[in-house]
PDB file of C-alpha atoms in Angstrom:
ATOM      1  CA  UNK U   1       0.000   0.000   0.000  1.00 93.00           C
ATOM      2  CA  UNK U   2       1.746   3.717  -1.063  1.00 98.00           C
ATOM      3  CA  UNK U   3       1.486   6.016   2.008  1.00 98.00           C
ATOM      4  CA  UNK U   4       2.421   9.616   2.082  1.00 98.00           C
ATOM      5  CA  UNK U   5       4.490  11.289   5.638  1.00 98.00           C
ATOM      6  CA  UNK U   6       4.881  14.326   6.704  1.00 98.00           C
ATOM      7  CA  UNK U   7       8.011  15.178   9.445  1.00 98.00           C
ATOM      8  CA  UNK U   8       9.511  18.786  11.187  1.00 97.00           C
ATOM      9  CA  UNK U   9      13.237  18.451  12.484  1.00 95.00           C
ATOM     10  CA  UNK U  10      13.391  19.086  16.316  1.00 94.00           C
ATOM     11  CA  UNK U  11      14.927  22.384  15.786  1.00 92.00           C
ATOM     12  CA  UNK U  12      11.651  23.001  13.678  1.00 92.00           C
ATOM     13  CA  UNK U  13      14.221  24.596  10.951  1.00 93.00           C
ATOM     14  CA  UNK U  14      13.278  21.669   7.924  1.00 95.00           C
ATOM     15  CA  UNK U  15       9.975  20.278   6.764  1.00 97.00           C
ATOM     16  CA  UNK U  16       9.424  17.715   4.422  1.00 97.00           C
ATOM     17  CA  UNK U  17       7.873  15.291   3.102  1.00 98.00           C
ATOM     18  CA  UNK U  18       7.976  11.785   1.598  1.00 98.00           C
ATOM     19  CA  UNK U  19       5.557   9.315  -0.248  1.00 98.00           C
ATOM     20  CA  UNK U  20       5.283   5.790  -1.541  1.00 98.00           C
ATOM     21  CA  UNK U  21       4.049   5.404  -4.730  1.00 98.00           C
ATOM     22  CA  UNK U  22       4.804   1.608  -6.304  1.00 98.00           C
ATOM     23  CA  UNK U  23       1.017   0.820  -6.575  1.00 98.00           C
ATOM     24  CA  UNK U  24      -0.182   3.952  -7.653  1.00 99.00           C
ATOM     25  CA  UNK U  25       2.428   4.271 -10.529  1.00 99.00           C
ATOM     26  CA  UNK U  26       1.745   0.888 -11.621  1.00 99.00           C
ATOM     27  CA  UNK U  27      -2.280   1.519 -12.027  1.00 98.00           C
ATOM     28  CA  UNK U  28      -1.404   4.228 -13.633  1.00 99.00           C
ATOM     29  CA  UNK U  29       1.174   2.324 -16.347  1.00 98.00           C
ATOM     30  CA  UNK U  30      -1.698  -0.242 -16.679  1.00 98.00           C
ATOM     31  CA  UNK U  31      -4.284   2.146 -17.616  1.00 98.00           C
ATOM     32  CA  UNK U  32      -2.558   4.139 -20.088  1.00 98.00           C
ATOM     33  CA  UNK U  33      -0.368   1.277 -21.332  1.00 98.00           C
ATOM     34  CA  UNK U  34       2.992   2.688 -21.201  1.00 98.00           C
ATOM     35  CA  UNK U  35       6.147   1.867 -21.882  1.00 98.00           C
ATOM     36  CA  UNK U  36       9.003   1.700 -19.066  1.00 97.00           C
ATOM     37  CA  UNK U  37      10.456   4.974 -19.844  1.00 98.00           C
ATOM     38  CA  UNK U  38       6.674   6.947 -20.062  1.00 98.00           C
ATOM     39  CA  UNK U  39       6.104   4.974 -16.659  1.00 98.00           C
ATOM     40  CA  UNK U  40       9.316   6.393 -14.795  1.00 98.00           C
ATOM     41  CA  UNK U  41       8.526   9.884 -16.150  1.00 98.00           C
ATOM     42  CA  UNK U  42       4.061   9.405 -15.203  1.00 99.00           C
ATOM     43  CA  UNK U  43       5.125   8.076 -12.204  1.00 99.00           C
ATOM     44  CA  UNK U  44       7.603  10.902 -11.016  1.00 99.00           C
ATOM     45  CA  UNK U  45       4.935  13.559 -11.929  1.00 99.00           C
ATOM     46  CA  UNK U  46       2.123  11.689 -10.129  1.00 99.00           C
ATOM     47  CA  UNK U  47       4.202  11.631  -7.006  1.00 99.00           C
ATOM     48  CA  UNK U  48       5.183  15.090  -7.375  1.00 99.00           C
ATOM     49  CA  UNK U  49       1.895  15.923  -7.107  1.00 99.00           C
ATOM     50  CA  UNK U  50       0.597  13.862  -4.669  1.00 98.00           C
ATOM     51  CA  UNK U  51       3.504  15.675  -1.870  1.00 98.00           C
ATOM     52  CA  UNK U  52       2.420  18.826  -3.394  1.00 98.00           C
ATOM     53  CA  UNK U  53      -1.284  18.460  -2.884  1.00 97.00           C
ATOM     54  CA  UNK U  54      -0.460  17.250   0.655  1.00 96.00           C
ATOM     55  CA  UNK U  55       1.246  19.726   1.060  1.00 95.00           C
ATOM     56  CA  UNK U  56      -2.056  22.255   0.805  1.00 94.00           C
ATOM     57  CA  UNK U  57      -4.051  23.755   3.679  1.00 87.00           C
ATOM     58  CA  UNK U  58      -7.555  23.632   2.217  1.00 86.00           C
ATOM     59  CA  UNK U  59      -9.383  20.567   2.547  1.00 85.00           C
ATOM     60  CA  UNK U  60     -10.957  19.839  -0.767  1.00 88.00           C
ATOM     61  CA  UNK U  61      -7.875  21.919  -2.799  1.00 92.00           C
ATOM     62  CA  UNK U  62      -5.912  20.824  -5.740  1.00 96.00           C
ATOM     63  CA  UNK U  63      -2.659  20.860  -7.532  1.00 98.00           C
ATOM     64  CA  UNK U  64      -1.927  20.615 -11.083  1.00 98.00           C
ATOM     65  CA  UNK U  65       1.311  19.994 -12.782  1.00 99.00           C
ATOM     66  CA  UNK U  66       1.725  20.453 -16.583  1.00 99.00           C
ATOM     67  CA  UNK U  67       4.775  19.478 -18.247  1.00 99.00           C
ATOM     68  CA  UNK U  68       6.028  20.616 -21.745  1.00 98.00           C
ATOM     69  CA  UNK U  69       9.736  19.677 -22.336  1.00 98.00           C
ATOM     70  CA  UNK U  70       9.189  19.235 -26.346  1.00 97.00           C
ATOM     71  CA  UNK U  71      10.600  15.865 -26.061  1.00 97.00           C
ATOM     72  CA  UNK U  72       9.053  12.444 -27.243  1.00 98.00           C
ATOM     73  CA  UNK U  73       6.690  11.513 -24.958  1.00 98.00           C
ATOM     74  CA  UNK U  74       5.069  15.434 -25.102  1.00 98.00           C
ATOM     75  CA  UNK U  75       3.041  17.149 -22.740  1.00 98.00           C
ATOM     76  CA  UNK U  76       2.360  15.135 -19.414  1.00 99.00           C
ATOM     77  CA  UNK U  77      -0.202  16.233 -16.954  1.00 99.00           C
ATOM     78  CA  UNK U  78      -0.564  15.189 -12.739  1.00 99.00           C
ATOM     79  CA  UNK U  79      -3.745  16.533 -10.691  1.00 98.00           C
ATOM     80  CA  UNK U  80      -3.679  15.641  -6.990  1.00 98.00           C
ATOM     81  CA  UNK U  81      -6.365  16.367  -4.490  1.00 97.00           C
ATOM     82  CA  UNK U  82      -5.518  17.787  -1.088  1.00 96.00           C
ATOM     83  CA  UNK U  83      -4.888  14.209   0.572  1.00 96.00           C
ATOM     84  CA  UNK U  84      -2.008  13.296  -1.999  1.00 97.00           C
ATOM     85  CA  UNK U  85      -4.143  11.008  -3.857  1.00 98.00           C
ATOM     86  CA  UNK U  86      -3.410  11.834  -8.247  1.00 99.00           C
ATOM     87  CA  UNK U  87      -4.292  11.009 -11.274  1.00 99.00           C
ATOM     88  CA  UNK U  88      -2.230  11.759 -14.755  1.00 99.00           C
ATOM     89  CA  UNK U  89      -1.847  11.089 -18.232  1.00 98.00           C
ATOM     90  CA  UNK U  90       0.458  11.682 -21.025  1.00 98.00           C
ATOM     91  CA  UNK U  91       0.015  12.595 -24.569  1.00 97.00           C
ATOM     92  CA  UNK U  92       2.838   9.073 -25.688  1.00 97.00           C
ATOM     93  CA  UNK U  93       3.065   6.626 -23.262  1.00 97.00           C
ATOM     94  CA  UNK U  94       4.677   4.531 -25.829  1.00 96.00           C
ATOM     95  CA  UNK U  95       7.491   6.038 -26.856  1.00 95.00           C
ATOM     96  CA  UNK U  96      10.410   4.249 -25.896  1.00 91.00           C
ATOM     97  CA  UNK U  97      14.222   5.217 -26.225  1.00 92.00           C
ATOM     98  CA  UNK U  98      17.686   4.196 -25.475  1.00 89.00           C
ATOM     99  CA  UNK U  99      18.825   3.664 -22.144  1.00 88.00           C
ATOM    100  CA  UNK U 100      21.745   5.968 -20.450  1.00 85.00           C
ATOM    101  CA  UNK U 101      24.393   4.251 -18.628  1.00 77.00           C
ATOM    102  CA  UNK U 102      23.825   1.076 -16.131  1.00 75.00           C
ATOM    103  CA  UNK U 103      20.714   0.480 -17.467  1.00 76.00           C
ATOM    104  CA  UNK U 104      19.179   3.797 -16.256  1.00 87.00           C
ATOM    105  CA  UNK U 105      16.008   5.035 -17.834  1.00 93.00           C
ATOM    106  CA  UNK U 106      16.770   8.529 -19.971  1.00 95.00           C
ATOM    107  CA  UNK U 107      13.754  10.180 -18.408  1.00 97.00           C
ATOM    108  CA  UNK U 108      15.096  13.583 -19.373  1.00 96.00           C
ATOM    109  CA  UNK U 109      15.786  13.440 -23.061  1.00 96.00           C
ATOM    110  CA  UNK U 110      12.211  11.217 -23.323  1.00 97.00           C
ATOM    111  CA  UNK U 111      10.558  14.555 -21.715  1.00 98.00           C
ATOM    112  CA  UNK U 112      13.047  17.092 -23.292  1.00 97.00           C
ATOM    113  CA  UNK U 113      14.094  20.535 -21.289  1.00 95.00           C
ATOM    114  CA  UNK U 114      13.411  22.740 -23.892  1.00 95.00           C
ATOM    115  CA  UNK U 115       9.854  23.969 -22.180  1.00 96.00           C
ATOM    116  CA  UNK U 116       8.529  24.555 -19.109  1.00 98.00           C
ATOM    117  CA  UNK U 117       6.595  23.383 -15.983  1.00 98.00           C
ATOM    118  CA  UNK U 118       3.732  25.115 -14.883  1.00 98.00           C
ATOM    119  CA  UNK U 119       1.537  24.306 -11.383  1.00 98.00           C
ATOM    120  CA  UNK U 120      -1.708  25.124 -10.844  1.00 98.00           C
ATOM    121  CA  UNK U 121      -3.013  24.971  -7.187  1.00 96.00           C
ATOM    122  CA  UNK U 122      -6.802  25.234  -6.877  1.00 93.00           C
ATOM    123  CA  UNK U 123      -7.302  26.839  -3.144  1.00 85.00           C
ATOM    124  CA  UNK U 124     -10.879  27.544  -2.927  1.00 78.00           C
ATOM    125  CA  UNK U 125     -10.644  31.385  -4.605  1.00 81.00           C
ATOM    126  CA  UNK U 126     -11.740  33.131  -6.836  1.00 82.00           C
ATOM    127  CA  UNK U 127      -9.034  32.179  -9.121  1.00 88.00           C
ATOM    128  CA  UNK U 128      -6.232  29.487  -9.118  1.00 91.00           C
ATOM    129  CA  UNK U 129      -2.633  30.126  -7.920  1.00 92.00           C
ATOM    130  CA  UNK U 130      -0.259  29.573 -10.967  1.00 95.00           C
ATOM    131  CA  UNK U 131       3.939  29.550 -11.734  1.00 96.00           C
ATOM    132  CA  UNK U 132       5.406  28.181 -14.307  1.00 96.00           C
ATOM    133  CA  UNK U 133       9.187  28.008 -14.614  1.00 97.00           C
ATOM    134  CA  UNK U 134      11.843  26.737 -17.488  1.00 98.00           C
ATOM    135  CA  UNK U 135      12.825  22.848 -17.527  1.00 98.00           C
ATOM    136  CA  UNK U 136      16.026  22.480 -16.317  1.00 97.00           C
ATOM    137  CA  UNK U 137      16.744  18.820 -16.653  1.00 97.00           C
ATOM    138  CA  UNK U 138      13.522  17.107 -17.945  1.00 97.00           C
ATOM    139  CA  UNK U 139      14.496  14.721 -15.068  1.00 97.00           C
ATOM    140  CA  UNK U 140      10.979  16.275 -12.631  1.00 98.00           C
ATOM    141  CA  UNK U 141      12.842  16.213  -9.323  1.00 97.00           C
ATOM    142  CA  UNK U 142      15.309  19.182 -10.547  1.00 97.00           C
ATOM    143  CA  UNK U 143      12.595  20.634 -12.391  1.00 98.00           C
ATOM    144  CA  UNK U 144      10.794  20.648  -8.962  1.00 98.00           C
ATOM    145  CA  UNK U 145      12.974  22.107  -6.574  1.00 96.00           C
ATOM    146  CA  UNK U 146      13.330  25.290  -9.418  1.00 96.00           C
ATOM    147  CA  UNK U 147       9.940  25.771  -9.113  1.00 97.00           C
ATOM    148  CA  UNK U 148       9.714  26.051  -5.214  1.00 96.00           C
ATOM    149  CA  UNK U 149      13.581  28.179  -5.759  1.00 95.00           C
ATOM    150  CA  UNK U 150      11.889  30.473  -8.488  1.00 96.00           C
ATOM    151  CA  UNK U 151       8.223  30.694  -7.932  1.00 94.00           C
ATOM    152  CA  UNK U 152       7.705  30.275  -4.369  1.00 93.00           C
ATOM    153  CA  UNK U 153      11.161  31.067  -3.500  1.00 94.00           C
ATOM    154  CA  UNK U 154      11.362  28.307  -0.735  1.00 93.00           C
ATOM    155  CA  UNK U 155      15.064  26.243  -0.673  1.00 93.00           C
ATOM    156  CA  UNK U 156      14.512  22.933  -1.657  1.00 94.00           C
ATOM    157  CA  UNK U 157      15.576  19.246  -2.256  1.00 95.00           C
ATOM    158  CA  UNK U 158      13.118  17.080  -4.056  1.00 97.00           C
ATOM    159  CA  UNK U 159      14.245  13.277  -5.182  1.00 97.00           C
ATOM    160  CA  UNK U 160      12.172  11.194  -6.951  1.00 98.00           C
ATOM    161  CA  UNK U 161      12.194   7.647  -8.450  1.00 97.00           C
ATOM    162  CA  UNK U 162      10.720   4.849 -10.705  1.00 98.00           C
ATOM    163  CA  UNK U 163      12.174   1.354 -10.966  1.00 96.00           C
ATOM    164  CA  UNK U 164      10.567  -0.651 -13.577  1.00 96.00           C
ATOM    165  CA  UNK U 165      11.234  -4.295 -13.814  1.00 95.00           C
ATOM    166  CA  UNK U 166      12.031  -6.542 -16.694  1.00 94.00           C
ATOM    167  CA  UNK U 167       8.443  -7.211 -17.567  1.00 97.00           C
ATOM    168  CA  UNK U 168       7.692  -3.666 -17.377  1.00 97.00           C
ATOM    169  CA  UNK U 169       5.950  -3.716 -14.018  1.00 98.00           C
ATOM    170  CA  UNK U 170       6.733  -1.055 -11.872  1.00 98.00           C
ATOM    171  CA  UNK U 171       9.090  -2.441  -8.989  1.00 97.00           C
ATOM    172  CA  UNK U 172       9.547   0.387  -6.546  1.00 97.00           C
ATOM    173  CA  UNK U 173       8.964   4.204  -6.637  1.00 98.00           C
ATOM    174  CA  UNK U 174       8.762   7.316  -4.169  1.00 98.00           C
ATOM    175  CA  UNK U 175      10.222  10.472  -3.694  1.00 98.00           C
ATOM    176  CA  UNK U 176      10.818  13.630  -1.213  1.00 98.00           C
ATOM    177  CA  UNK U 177      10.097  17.010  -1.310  1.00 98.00           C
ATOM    178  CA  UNK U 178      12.776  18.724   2.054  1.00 97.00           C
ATOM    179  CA  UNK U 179      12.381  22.834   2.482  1.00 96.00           C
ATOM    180  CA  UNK U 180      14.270  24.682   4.812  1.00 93.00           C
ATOM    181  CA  UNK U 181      12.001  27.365   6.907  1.00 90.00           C
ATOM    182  CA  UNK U 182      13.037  30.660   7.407  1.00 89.00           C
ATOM    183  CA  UNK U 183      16.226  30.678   9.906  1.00 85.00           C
ATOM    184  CA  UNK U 184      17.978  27.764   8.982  1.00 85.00           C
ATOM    185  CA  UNK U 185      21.765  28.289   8.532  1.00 85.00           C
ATOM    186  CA  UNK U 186      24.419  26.581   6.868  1.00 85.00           C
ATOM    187  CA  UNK U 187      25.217  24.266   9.219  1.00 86.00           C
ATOM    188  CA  UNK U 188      21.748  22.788   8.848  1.00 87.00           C
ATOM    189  CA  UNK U 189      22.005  23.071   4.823  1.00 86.00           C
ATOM    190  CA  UNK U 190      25.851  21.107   5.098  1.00 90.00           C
ATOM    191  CA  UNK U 191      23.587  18.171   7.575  1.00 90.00           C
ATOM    192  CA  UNK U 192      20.803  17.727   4.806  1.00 91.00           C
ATOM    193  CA  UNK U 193      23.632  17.420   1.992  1.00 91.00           C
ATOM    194  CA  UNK U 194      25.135  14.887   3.597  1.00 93.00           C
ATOM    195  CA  UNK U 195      22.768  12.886   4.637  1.00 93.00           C
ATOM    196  CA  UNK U 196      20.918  12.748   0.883  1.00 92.00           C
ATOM    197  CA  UNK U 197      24.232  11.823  -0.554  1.00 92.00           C
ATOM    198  CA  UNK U 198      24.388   9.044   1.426  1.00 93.00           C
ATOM    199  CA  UNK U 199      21.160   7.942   0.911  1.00 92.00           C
ATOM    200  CA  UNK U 200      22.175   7.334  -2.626  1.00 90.00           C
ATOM    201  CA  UNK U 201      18.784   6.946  -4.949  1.00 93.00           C
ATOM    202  CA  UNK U 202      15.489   7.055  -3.471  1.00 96.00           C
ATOM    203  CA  UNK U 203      14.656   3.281  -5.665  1.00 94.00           C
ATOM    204  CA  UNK U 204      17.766   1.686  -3.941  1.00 94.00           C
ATOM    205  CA  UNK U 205      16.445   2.627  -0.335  1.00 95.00           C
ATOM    206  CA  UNK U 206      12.675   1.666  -1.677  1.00 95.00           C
ATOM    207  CA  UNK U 207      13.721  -1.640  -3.296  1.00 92.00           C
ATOM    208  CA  UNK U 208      15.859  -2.450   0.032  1.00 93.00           C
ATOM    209  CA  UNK U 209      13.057  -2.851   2.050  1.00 94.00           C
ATOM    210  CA  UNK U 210      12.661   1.230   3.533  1.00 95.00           C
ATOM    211  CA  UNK U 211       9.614   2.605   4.173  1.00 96.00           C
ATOM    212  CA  UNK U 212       8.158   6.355   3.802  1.00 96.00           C
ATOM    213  CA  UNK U 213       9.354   7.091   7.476  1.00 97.00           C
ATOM    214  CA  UNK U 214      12.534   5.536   6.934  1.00 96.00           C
ATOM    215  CA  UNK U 215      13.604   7.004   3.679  1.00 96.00           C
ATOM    216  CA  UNK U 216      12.847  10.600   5.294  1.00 96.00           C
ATOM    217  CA  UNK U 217      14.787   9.478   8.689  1.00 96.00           C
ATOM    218  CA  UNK U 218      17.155   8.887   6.566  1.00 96.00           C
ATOM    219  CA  UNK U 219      17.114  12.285   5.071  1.00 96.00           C
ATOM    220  CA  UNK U 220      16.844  14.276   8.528  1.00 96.00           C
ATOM    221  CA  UNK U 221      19.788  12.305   9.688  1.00 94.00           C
ATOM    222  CA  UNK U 222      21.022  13.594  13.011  1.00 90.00           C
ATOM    223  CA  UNK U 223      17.840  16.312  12.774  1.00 92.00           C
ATOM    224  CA  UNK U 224      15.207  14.690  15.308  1.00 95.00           C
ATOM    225  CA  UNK U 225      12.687  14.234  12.772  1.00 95.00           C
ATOM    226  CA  UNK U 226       9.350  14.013  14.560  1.00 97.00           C
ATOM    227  CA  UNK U 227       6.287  12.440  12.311  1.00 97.00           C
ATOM    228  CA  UNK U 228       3.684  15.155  11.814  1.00 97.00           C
ATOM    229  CA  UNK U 229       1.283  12.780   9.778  1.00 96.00           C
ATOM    230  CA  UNK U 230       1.241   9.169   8.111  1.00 97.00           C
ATOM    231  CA  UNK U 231      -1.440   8.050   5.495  1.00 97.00           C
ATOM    232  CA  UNK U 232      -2.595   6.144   2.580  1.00 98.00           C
ATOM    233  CA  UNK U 233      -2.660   7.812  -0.444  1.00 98.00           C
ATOM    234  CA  UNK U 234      -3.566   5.866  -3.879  1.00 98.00           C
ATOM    235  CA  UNK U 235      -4.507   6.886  -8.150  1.00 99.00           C
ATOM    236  CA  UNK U 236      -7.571   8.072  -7.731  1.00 98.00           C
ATOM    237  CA  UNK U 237     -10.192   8.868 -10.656  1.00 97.00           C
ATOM    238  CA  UNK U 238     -13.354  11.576 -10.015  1.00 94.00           C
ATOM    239  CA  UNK U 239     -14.638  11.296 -13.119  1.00 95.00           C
ATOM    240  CA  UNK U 240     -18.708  10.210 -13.137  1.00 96.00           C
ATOM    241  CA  UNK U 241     -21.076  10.197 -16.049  1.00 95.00           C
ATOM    242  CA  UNK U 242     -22.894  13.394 -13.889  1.00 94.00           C
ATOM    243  CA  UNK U 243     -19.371  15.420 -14.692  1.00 94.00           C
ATOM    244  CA  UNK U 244     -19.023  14.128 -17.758  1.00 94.00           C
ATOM    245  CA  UNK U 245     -22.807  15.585 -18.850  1.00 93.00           C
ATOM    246  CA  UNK U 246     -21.919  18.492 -17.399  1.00 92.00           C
ATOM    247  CA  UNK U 247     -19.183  18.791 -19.837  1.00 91.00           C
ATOM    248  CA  UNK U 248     -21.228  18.079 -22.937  1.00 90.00           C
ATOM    249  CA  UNK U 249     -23.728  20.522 -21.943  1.00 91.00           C
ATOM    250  CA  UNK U 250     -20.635  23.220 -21.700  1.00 91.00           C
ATOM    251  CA  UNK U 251     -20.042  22.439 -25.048  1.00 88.00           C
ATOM    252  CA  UNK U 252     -22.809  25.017 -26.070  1.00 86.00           C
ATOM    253  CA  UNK U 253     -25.908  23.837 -28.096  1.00 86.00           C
ATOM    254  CA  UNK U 254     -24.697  24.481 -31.436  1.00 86.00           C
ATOM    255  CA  UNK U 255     -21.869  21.676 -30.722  1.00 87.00           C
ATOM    256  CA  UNK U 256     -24.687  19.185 -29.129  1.00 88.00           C
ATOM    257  CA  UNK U 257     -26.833  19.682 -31.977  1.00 89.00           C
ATOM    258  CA  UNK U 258     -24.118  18.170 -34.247  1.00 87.00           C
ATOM    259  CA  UNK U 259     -23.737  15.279 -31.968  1.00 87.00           C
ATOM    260  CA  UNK U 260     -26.858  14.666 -31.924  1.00 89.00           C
ATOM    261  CA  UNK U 261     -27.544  14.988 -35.701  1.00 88.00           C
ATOM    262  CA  UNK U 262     -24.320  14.394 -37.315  1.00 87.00           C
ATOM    263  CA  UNK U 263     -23.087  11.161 -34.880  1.00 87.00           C
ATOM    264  CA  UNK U 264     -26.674  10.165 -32.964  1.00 85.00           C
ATOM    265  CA  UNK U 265     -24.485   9.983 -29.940  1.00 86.00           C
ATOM    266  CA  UNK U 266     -21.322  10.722 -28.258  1.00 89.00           C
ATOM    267  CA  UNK U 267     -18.381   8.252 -26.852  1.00 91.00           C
ATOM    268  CA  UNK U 268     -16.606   9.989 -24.283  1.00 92.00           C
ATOM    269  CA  UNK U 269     -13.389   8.429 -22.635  1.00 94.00           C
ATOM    270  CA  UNK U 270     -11.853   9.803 -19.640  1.00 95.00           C
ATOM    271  CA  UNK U 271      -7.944  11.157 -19.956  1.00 95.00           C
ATOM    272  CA  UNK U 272      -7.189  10.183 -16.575  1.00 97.00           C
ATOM    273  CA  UNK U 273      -8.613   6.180 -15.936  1.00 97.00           C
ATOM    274  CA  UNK U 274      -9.614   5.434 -19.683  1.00 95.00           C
ATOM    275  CA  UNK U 275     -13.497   4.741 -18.841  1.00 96.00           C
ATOM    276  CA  UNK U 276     -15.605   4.877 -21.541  1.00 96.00           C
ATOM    277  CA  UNK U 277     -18.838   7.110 -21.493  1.00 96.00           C
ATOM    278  CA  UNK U 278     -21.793   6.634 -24.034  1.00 95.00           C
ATOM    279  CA  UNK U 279     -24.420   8.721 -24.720  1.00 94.00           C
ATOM    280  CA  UNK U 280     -27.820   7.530 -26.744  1.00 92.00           C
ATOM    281  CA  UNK U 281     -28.953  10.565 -28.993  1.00 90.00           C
ATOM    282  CA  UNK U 282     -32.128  10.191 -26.422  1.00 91.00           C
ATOM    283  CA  UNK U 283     -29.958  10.999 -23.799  1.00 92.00           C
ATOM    284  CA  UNK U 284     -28.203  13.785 -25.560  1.00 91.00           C
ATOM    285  CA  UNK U 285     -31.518  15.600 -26.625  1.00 91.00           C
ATOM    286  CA  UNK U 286     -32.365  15.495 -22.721  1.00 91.00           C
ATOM    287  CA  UNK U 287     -29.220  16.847 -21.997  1.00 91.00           C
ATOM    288  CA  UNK U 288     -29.671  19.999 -24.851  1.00 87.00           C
ATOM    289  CA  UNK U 289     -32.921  20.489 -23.031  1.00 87.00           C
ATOM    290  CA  UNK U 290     -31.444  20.942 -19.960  1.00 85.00           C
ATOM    291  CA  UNK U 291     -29.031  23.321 -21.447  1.00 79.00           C
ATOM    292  CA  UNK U 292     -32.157  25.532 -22.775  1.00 80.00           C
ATOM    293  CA  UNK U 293     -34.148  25.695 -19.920  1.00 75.00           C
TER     294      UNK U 293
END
C-alpha cells in the first residue's frame, strides 16, 4: 500500500515530506499502457503531485502539474487532491528510447528541457494560484525544486524515483520534497547534503526494504525528525457520467446539436482512468434540453 508522511526536524528549521508510490504508478502504467520509460517519467509527476497536494491547507484543494519539455513523450499532466491522492496522463506513453548508462532510464531526453513546468493549485478562490518556470533537466525532481527556488522562493531538495522491472511492471517508486524554513543556517544546509548523498537513490532505499518514514529518517539524519502525519494515499479517478454531462452541456448547443444529428451519440473516454462514457442521442436531446431551460 503507497502512504504519504509528513516530518519537522526538532529544531523546527526543515519540513518535508515523503511518499510511496509503487502501486499507484503501476495503475497508472496499466491504464494508459505505457512503456518503461513513459512509466518512470508518469510516475515521477504523479508523485510530485501527490507531496504537493499534501502539502495544501484547504481541505478539498488541488494541484496541477503540466509538463512541456518538447521531447518524445510530449506534454504530461498530474492533478492531486488535497490528501495526496493523483491522477495523470500523457500525450505518448509509448514512446520508448535508449537507455543511459547502467541500465538507467533517460527520463530527461524522453521529456526534453526545452519547455517549461507550470503548477496550478486550486485553493478555494476566486481564481487558481499559478507559476510556471523553465525545464532544467527534464528529469521532474530538478525541475521541482526550481519551481519552489523560483516561484515560491522556498530552498529545496526534491528526489524522486521509478524502478521498472524486466516485464515492465513497476518495482519500486517514491520520492521527497525537504524545504528549509526561514532561519535555517548553513550548518543545517551542510547536515541535509550529507545525509541525501548518502542515501544514494530514493529506488535503492525503496527496493531495500525502507519505508516512507525511513527514507525521510534517513534524510533528517542527526535532525530529530518528529512524524507530523502518516497516510494512505492511492490513483484516484473523479470522473462520473454526472461530470461528464456536465461537460457536454458546456459544449454550447450548437456543438450538441451536431452530436446529436451528425453522430446520434457521443463516446466519451476519460484522460485520466480510460473509462468509456456513451451517450444515446435520447440521452443527448435530454441533456440539450437541460441546457435551454
Amino acid at each position: 500500500m503507497d502512504e504519504i508522511i509528513r516530518m519537522i526536524t526538532g529544531d523546527g528549521m526543515v519540513k518535508a515530506v515523503a511518499v510511496t508510490g509503487r502501486d499507484m504508478v503501476e495503475r497508472a502504467r496499466q491504464i494508459h499502457k505505457t512503456l518503461p520509460v513513459a512509466t518512470a517519467a508518469l510516475g515521477r509527476t504523479l508523485m510530485a503531485a501527490s507531496m504537493m497536494g499534501d502539502m495544501l491547507k484547504e481541505e478539498d484543494g488541488s494541484v496541477t502539474l503540466q509538463i512541456k519539455g518538447g521531447g518524445p513523450l510530449g506534454a504530461i499532466t498530474a492533478v492531486s487532491d488535497s490528501r495526496g491522492n493523483p491522477r495523470g496522463y500523457l500525450q505518448n506513453g509509448q514512446v520508448d528510447i535508449p537507455r543511459k548508462y547502467q541500465g538507467k532510464l533517460d527520463v530527461g531526453t524522453a521529456v526534453g528541457s526545452s519547455g517549461s513546468l507550470t503548477v496550478i493549485k486550486d485553493m478555494g478562490l476566486k481564481e487558481p494560484y499559478m507559476g510556471s518556470v523553465q525545464l532544467v533537466s527534464g528529469e521532474i525532481a530538478e525541475d521541482i525544486t526550481a519551481y519552489f527556488v523560483e516561484s515560491e522562493q522556498v530552498p529545496t531538495a526534491c528526489a524522486l524515483g521509478v524502478l521498472v522491472d524486466k516485464d515492465q511492471s513497476v518495482a519500486a517508486a517514491g520520492g521527497y520534497l525537504v524545504q528549509l524554513l526561514p532561519g535555517a543556517d548553513e550548518s543545517v544546509i551542510q547536515r541535509l547534503e550529507e545525509s541525501i548523498a548518502r542515501l544514494g537513490p530514493v529506488t535503492d532505499a525503496l527496493h531495500g526494504g525502507a519505508d516512507a518514514v525511513q527514507l525521510l529518517e534517513r534524510v533528517l539524519e542527526g535532525q530529530e525528525p518528529e512524524l507530523l502525519e502518516r497516510r494512505p494515499v492511492a490513483y484516484k479517478c473523479y470522473c462520473s457520467r454526472e461530470r461528464v454531462s456536465r461537460a457536454i452541456i458546456s459544449m454550447g448547443k450548437e456543438e450538441m446539436q451536431s452530436l446529436i444529428e451528425e453522430q446520434g451519440g457521443a463516446e466519451l473516454t476519460c484522460q485520466f482512468c480510460d473509462k468509456v462514457y456513451r451517450f444515446t442521442k435520447e440521452e443527448l436531446q435530454e441533456l440539450l434540453e437541460e441546457a435551454t431551460r
